[in-house]
Coordinates of C-alpha atoms in Angstrom, one line a residue:
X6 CA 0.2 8.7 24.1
X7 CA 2.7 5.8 23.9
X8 CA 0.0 2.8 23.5
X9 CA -2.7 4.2 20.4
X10 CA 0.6 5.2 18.1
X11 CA 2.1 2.1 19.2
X12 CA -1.1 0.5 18.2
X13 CA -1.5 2.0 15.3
X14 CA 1.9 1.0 14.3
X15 CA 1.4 -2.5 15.0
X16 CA -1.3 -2.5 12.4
X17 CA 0.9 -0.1 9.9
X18 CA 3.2 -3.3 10.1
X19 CA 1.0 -6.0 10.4
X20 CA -0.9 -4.5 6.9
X21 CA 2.6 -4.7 5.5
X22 CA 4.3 -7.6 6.5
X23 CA 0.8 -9.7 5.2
X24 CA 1.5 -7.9 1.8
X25 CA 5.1 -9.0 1.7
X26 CA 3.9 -12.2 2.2
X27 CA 0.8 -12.3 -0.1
X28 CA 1.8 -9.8 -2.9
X29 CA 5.6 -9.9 -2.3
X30 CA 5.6 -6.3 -2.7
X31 CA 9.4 -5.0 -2.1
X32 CA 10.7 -1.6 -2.6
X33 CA 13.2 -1.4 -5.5
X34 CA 15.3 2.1 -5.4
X35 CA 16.0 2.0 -8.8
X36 CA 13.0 0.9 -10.4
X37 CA 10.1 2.0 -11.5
X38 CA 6.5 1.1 -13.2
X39 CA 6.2 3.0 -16.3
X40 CA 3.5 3.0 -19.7
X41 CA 5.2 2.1 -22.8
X42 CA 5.0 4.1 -25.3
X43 CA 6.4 4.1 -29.0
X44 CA 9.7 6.0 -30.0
X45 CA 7.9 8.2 -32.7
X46 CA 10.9 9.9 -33.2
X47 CA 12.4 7.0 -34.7
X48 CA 15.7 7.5 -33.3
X49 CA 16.3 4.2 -30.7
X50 CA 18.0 1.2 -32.0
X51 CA 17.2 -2.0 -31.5
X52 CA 18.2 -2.9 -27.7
X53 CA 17.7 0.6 -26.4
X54 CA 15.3 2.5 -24.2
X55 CA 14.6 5.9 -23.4
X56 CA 14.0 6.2 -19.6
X57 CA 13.3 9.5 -17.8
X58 CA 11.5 9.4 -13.9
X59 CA 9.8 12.3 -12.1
X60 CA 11.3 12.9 -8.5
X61 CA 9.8 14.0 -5.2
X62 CA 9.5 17.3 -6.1
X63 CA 7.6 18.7 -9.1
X64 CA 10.3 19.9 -11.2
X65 CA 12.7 16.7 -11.0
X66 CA 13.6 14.4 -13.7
X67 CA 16.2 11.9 -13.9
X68 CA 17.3 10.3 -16.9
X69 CA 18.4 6.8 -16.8
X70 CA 21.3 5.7 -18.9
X71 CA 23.3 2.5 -19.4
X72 CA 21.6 -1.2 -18.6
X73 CA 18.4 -1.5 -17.2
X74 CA 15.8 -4.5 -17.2
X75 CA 12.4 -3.8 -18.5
X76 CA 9.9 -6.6 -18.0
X77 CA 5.9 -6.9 -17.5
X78 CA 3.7 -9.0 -15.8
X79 CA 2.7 -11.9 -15.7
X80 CA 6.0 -12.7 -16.3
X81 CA 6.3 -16.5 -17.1
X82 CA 9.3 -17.4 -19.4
X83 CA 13.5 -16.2 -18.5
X84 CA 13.1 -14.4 -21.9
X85 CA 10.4 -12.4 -21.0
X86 CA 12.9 -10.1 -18.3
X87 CA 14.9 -8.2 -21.4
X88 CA 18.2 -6.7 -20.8
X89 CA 18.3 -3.1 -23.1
X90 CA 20.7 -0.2 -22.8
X91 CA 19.0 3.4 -21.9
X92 CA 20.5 6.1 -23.9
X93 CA 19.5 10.1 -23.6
X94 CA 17.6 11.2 -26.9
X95 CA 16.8 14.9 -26.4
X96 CA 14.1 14.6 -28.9
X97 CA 12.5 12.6 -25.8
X98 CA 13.1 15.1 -22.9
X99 CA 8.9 15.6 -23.1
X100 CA 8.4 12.0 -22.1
X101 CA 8.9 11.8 -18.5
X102 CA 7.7 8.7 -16.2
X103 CA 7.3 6.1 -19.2
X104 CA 9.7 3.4 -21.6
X105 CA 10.3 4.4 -24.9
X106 CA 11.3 1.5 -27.5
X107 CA 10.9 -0.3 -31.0
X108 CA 11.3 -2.5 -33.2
X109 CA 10.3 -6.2 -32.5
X110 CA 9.2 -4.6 -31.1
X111 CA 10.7 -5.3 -27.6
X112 CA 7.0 -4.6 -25.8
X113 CA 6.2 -8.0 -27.7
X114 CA 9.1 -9.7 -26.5
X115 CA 7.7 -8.7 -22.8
X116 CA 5.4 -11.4 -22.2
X117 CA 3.9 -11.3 -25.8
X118 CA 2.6 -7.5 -24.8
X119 CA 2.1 -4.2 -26.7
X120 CA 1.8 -1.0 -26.5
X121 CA -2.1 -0.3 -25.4
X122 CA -1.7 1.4 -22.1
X123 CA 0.6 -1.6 -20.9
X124 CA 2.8 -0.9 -17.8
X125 CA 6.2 -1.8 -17.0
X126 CA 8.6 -2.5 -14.4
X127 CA 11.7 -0.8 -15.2
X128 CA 14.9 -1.6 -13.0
X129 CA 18.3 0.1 -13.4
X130 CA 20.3 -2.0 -10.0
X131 CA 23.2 -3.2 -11.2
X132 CA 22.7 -6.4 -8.2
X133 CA 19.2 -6.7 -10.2
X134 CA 20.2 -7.0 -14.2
X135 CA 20.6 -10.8 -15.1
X136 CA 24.6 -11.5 -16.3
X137 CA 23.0 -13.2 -19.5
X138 CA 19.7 -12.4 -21.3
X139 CA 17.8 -15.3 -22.5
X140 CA 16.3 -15.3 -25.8
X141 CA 12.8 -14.2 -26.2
X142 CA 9.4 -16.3 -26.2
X143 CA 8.1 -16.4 -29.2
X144 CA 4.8 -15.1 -29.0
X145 CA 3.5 -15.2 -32.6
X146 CA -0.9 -15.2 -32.3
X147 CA -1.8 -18.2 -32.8
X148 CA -4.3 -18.5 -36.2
X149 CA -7.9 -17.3 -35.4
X150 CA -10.7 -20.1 -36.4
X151 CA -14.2 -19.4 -37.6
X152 CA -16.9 -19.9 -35.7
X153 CA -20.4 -21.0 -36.7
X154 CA -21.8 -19.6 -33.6
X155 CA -21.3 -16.8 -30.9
X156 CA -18.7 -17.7 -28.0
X157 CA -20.8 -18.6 -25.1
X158 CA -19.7 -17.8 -21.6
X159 CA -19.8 -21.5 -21.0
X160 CA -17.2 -22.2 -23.9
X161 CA -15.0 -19.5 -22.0
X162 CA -15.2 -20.8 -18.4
X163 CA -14.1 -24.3 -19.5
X164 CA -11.3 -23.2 -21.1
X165 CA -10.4 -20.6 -18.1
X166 CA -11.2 -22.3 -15.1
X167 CA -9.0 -25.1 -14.8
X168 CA -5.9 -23.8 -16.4
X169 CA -2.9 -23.1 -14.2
X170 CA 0.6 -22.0 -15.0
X171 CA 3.3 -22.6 -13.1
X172 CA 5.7 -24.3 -15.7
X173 CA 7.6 -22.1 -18.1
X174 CA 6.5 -24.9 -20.8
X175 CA 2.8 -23.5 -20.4
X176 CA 4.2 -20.1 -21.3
X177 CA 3.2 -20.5 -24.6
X178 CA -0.2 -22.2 -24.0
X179 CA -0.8 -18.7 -21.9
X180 CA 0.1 -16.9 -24.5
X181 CA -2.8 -18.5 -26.5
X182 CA -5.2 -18.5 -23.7
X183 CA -4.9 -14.5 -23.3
X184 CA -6.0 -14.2 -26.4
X185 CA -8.8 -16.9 -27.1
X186 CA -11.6 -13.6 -26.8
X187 CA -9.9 -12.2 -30.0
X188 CA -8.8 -15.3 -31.7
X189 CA -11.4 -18.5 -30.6
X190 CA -8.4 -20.2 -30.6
X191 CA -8.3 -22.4 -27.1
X192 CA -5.6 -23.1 -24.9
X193 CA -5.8 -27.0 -24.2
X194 CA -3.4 -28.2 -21.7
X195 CA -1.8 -31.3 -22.1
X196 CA -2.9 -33.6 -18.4
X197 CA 0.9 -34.4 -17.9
X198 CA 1.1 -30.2 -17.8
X199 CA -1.7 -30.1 -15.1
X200 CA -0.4 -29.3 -11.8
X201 CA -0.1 -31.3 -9.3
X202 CA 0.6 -30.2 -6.4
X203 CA 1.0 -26.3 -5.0
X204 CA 3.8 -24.3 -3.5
X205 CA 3.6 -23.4 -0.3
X206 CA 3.6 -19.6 -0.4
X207 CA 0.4 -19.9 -2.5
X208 CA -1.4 -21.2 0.6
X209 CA -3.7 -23.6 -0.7
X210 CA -4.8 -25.9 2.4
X211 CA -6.9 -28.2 0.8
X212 CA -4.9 -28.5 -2.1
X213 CA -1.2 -30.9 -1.9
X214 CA 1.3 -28.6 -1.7
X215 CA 5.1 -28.8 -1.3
X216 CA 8.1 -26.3 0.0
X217 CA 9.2 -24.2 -2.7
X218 CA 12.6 -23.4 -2.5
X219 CA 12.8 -20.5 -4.7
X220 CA 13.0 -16.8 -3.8
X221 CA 9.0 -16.9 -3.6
X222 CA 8.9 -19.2 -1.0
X223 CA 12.0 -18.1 1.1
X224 CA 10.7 -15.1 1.3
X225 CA 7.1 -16.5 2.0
X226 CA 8.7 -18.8 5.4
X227 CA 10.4 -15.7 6.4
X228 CA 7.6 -13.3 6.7
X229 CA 5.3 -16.1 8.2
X230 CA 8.2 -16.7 11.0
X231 CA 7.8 -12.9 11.8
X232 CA 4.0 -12.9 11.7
X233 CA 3.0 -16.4 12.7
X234 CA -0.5 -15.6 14.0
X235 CA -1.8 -14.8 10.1
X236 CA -0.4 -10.9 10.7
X237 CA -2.7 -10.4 13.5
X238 CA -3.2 -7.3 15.0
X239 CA -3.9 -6.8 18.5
X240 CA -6.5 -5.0 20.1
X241 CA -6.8 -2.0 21.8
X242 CA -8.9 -3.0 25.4
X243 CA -9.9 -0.5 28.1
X244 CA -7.6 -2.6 30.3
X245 CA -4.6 -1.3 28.2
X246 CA -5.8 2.3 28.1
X247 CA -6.4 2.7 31.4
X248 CA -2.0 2.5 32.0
X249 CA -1.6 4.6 29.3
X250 CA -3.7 7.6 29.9
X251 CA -2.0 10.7 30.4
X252 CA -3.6 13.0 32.9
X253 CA -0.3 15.9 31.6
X254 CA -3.3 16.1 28.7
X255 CA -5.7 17.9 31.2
X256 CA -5.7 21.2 30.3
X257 CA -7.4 23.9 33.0
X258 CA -11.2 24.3 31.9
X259 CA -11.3 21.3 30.0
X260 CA -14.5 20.0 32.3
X261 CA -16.4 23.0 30.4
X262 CA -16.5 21.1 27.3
X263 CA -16.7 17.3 28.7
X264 CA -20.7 16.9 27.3
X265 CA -20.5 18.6 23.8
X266 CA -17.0 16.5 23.4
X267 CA -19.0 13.4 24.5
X268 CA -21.7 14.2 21.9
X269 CA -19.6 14.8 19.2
X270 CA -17.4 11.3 20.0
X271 CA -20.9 9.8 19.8
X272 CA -21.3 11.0 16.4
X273 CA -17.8 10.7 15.3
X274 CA -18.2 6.9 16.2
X275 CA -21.3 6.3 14.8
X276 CA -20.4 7.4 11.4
X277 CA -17.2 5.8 11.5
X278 CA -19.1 2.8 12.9
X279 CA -20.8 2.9 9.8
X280 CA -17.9 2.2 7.3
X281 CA -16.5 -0.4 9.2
X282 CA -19.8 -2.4 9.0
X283 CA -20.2 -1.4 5.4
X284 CA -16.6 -2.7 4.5
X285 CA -16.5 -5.5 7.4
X286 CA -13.4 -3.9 8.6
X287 CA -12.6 -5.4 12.1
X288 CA -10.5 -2.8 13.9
X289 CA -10.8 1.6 14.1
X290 CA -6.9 1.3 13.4
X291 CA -6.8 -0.6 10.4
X292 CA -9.5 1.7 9.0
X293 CA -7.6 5.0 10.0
X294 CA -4.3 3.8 9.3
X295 CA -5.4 1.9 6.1
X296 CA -3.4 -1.4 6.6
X297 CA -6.8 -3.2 5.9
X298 CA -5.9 -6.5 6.7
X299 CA -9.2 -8.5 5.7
X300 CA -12.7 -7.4 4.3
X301 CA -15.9 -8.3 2.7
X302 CA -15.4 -10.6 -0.2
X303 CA -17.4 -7.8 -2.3
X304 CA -15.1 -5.7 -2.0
X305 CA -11.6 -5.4 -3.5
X306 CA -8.6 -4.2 -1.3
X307 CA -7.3 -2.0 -4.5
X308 CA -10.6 -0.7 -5.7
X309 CA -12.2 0.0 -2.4
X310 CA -9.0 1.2 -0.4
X311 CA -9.3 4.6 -2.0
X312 CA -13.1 4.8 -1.3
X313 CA -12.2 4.0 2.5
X314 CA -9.7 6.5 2.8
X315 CA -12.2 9.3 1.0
X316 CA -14.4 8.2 3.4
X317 CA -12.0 8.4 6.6
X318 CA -10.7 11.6 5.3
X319 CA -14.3 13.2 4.7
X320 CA -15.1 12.4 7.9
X321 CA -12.0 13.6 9.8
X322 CA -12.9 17.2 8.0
X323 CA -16.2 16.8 9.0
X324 CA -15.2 16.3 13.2
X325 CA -12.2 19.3 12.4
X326 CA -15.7 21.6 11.9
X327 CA -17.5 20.6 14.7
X328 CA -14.6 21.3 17.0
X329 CA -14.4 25.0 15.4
X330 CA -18.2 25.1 16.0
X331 CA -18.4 27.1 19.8
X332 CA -20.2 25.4 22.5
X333 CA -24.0 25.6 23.0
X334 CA -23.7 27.3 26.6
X335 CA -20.3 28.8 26.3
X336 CA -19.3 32.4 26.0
X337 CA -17.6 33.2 22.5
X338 CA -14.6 34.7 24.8
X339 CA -13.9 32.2 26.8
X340 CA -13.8 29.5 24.2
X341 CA -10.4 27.9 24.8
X342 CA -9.3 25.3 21.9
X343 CA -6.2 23.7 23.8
X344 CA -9.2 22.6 26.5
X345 CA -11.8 21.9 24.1
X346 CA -9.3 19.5 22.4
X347 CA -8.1 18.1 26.3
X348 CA -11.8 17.0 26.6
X349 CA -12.0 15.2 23.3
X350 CA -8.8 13.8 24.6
X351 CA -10.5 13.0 27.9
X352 CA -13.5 11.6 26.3
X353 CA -11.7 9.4 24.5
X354 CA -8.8 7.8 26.1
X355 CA -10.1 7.5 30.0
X356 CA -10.8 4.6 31.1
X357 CA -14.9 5.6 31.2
X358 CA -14.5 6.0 27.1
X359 CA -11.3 5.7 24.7
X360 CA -11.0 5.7 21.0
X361 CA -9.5 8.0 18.0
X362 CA -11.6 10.3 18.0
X363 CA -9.0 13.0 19.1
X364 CA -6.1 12.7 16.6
X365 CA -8.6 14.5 14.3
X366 CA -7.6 17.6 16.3
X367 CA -4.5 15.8 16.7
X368 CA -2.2 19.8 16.3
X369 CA -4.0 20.8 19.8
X370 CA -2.7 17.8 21.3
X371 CA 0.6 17.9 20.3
X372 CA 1.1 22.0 21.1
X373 CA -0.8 20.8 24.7
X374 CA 1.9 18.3 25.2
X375 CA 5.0 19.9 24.0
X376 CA 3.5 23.1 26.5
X377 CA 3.5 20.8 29.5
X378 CA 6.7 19.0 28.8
X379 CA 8.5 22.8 29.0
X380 CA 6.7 23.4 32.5
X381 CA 7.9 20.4 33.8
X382 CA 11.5 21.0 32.7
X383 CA 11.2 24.6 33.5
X384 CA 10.5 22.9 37.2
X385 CA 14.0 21.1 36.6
X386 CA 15.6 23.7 36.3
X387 CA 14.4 26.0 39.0
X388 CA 14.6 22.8 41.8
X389 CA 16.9 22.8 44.9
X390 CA 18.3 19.8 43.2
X391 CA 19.0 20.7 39.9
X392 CA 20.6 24.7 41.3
X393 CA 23.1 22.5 44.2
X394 CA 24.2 19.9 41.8
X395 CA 25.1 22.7 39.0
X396 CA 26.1 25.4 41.9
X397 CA 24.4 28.8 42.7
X398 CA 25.0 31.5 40.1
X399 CA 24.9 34.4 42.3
X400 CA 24.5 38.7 41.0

């Protein structure tokens, strides 16, 4: 059983490591991602927060108080990270898992944002809150402009395509950009504020690039030193199965159910077969596991990742009924789970077949294997061996 867990960890990892690398997505223990929402009590000051989180279990909350950082993405200028103080404001107990605040209102001085659903990322680590806080952008709209004619898609492309920021000087002309469908107003950039060339961790081969030095691209060089080979996954060959099949699996009977295991395997991998091609999802662990690593450019790793795992999940109930149905030539009595579930074991891992297909039984297995491991070190015990080196106990 050591080589598919083993497998599927590799793929667990390899899923993460090419997200740490891509999305730099790091665990923050004190942080959170919250909506904002307005104080409509009226009772925060200016610089202050109300901050209460949901824990693991249903009736936790934690209230945050003293400094915490509240910022939202994109997040382009020093100013936009603000340093506020959360206080406790009973009035706010109802508010759980979301940033209460006013006045300039501080949402605004967050990337230019509001309060329309916006999320954001709330951090109370001391090692995390900035020593200073930088003055705010000023994100005042610029004026709108009448037009003599509806905005074309055309008009919006040019003015979307080639735009990049990377320089906190272009904060501002984002700023306008964002909101050229409600204002007309355009964000030209300047050529001396075109970029030029591209860091690194943005991995843009046909494009100059240079090696950033920033957290960004330290952290980019690391990961890629860990995962050189793109995050690659290997895979699972018959070669490698065939030393890893565990013949302790083979429960007495289980030859009984060999064909309707093999048929339902059949099924099982057509089906599964099916939303791999659909999703152009190379390997049986990434789908199961659901470290997708790549797939089809029609389909979005966020969107689609909860379809896939509806899908997965459907299907994994489906194979728990078949295995529950009783065998076409079987007696009702002598219907023995622990061997049914050795043959879908057997008809997946020997070398004449292997797969997944049994972890969707996967209890059966384990009670199989924890049952054989206690014969073998009830054997132990009752050996020659084992009785001379611990001396005869005799009544």
């Amino acid at each position: 059983l050591v080589s598919p867990i083993a497998y599927l960890s590799s793929t667990f990892r390899a899923s993460k490591l090419l997200k740490l690398r891509t999305k730099a997505r790091i665990f923050v223990q004190k942080g959170r991602s919250m909506m904002g929402c307005l104080d409509e009590t009226r009772t925060l000051n200016y610089g202050q927060v109300f901050v209460q989180f949901s824990g693991s279990r249903s009736d936790q909350r934690d209230i945050v108080q003293g400094k915490v950082i509240v910022a939202k993405n994109p997040c382009l200028h020093p100013g936009d990270v603000r340093v506020l103080r959360a206080v406790n404001v009973p009035d706010l107990h109802h508010m759980v898992d979301c940033v209460n605040q006013i006045f300039r209102p501080h949402p605004n001085e967050c990337s230019g944002s509001d309060l329309d659903s916006d999320t954001y990322f709330v951090c109370w680590d001391p090692e995390l809150i900035p020593y200073k806080q930088i003055n705010a952008m000023d994100y005042s709209p610029a004026p709108t402009t009448k037009l003599d004619h509806e905005v074309t898609i055309e008009e919006i492309e040019e003015y979307f395509t080639n735009y990049i920021v990377n320089d906190k000087n272009l904060t501002k002309l984002f700023s306008i950009a964002v909101d050229f469908p409600k204002t007309g107003v355009p964000a030209e950039i300047p050529q001396d504020l075109r970029v030029k060339e591209f860091s690194d961790f943005m991995e843009k081969p046909d494009k100059p690039s240079y090696q950033s030095h920033n957290v960004i691209g330290k952290l980019f060089r690391e990961v890629k030193n860990l995962a050189p080979n793109e995050c690659s996954i290997k895979f699972l060959t018959r070669e490698k199965m065939q030393r890893f099949y565990d013949p302790d699996m083979e429960v007495e009977g289980f030859e009984d159910y060999i064909d309707d295991a093999f048929f339902y395997k059949s099924k099982y991998d057509y089906k599964l077969g099916n939303v791999m091609d659909y999703y152009r999802v190379k390997t049986e662990a990434e789908i199961l596991s659901g470290g997708i690593m790549k797939m089809s450019r029609s389909f979005t790793k966020k969107r689609d990742a909860e379809a896939i795992s509806i899908a997965v999940r459907s299907l994994r109930k489906e194979a728990g009924s078949w295995f529950n149905e009783k065998g076409s030539e079987l007696d009702e009595e002598i219907d023995d789970a622990y061997a049914k579930a050795s043959a879908w074991y057997y008809v997946t891992y020997h070398p004449s077949y292997w797969g997944h297909f049994p972890w969707c039984v996967y209890d059966k297995l384990v009670q199989i294997r924890k049952k054989m491991q206690l014969f073998r070190e009830a054997l132990d015990l009752s050996s020659p061996e084992h009785r001379f080196q611990h001396g005869l106990h005799l009544h």
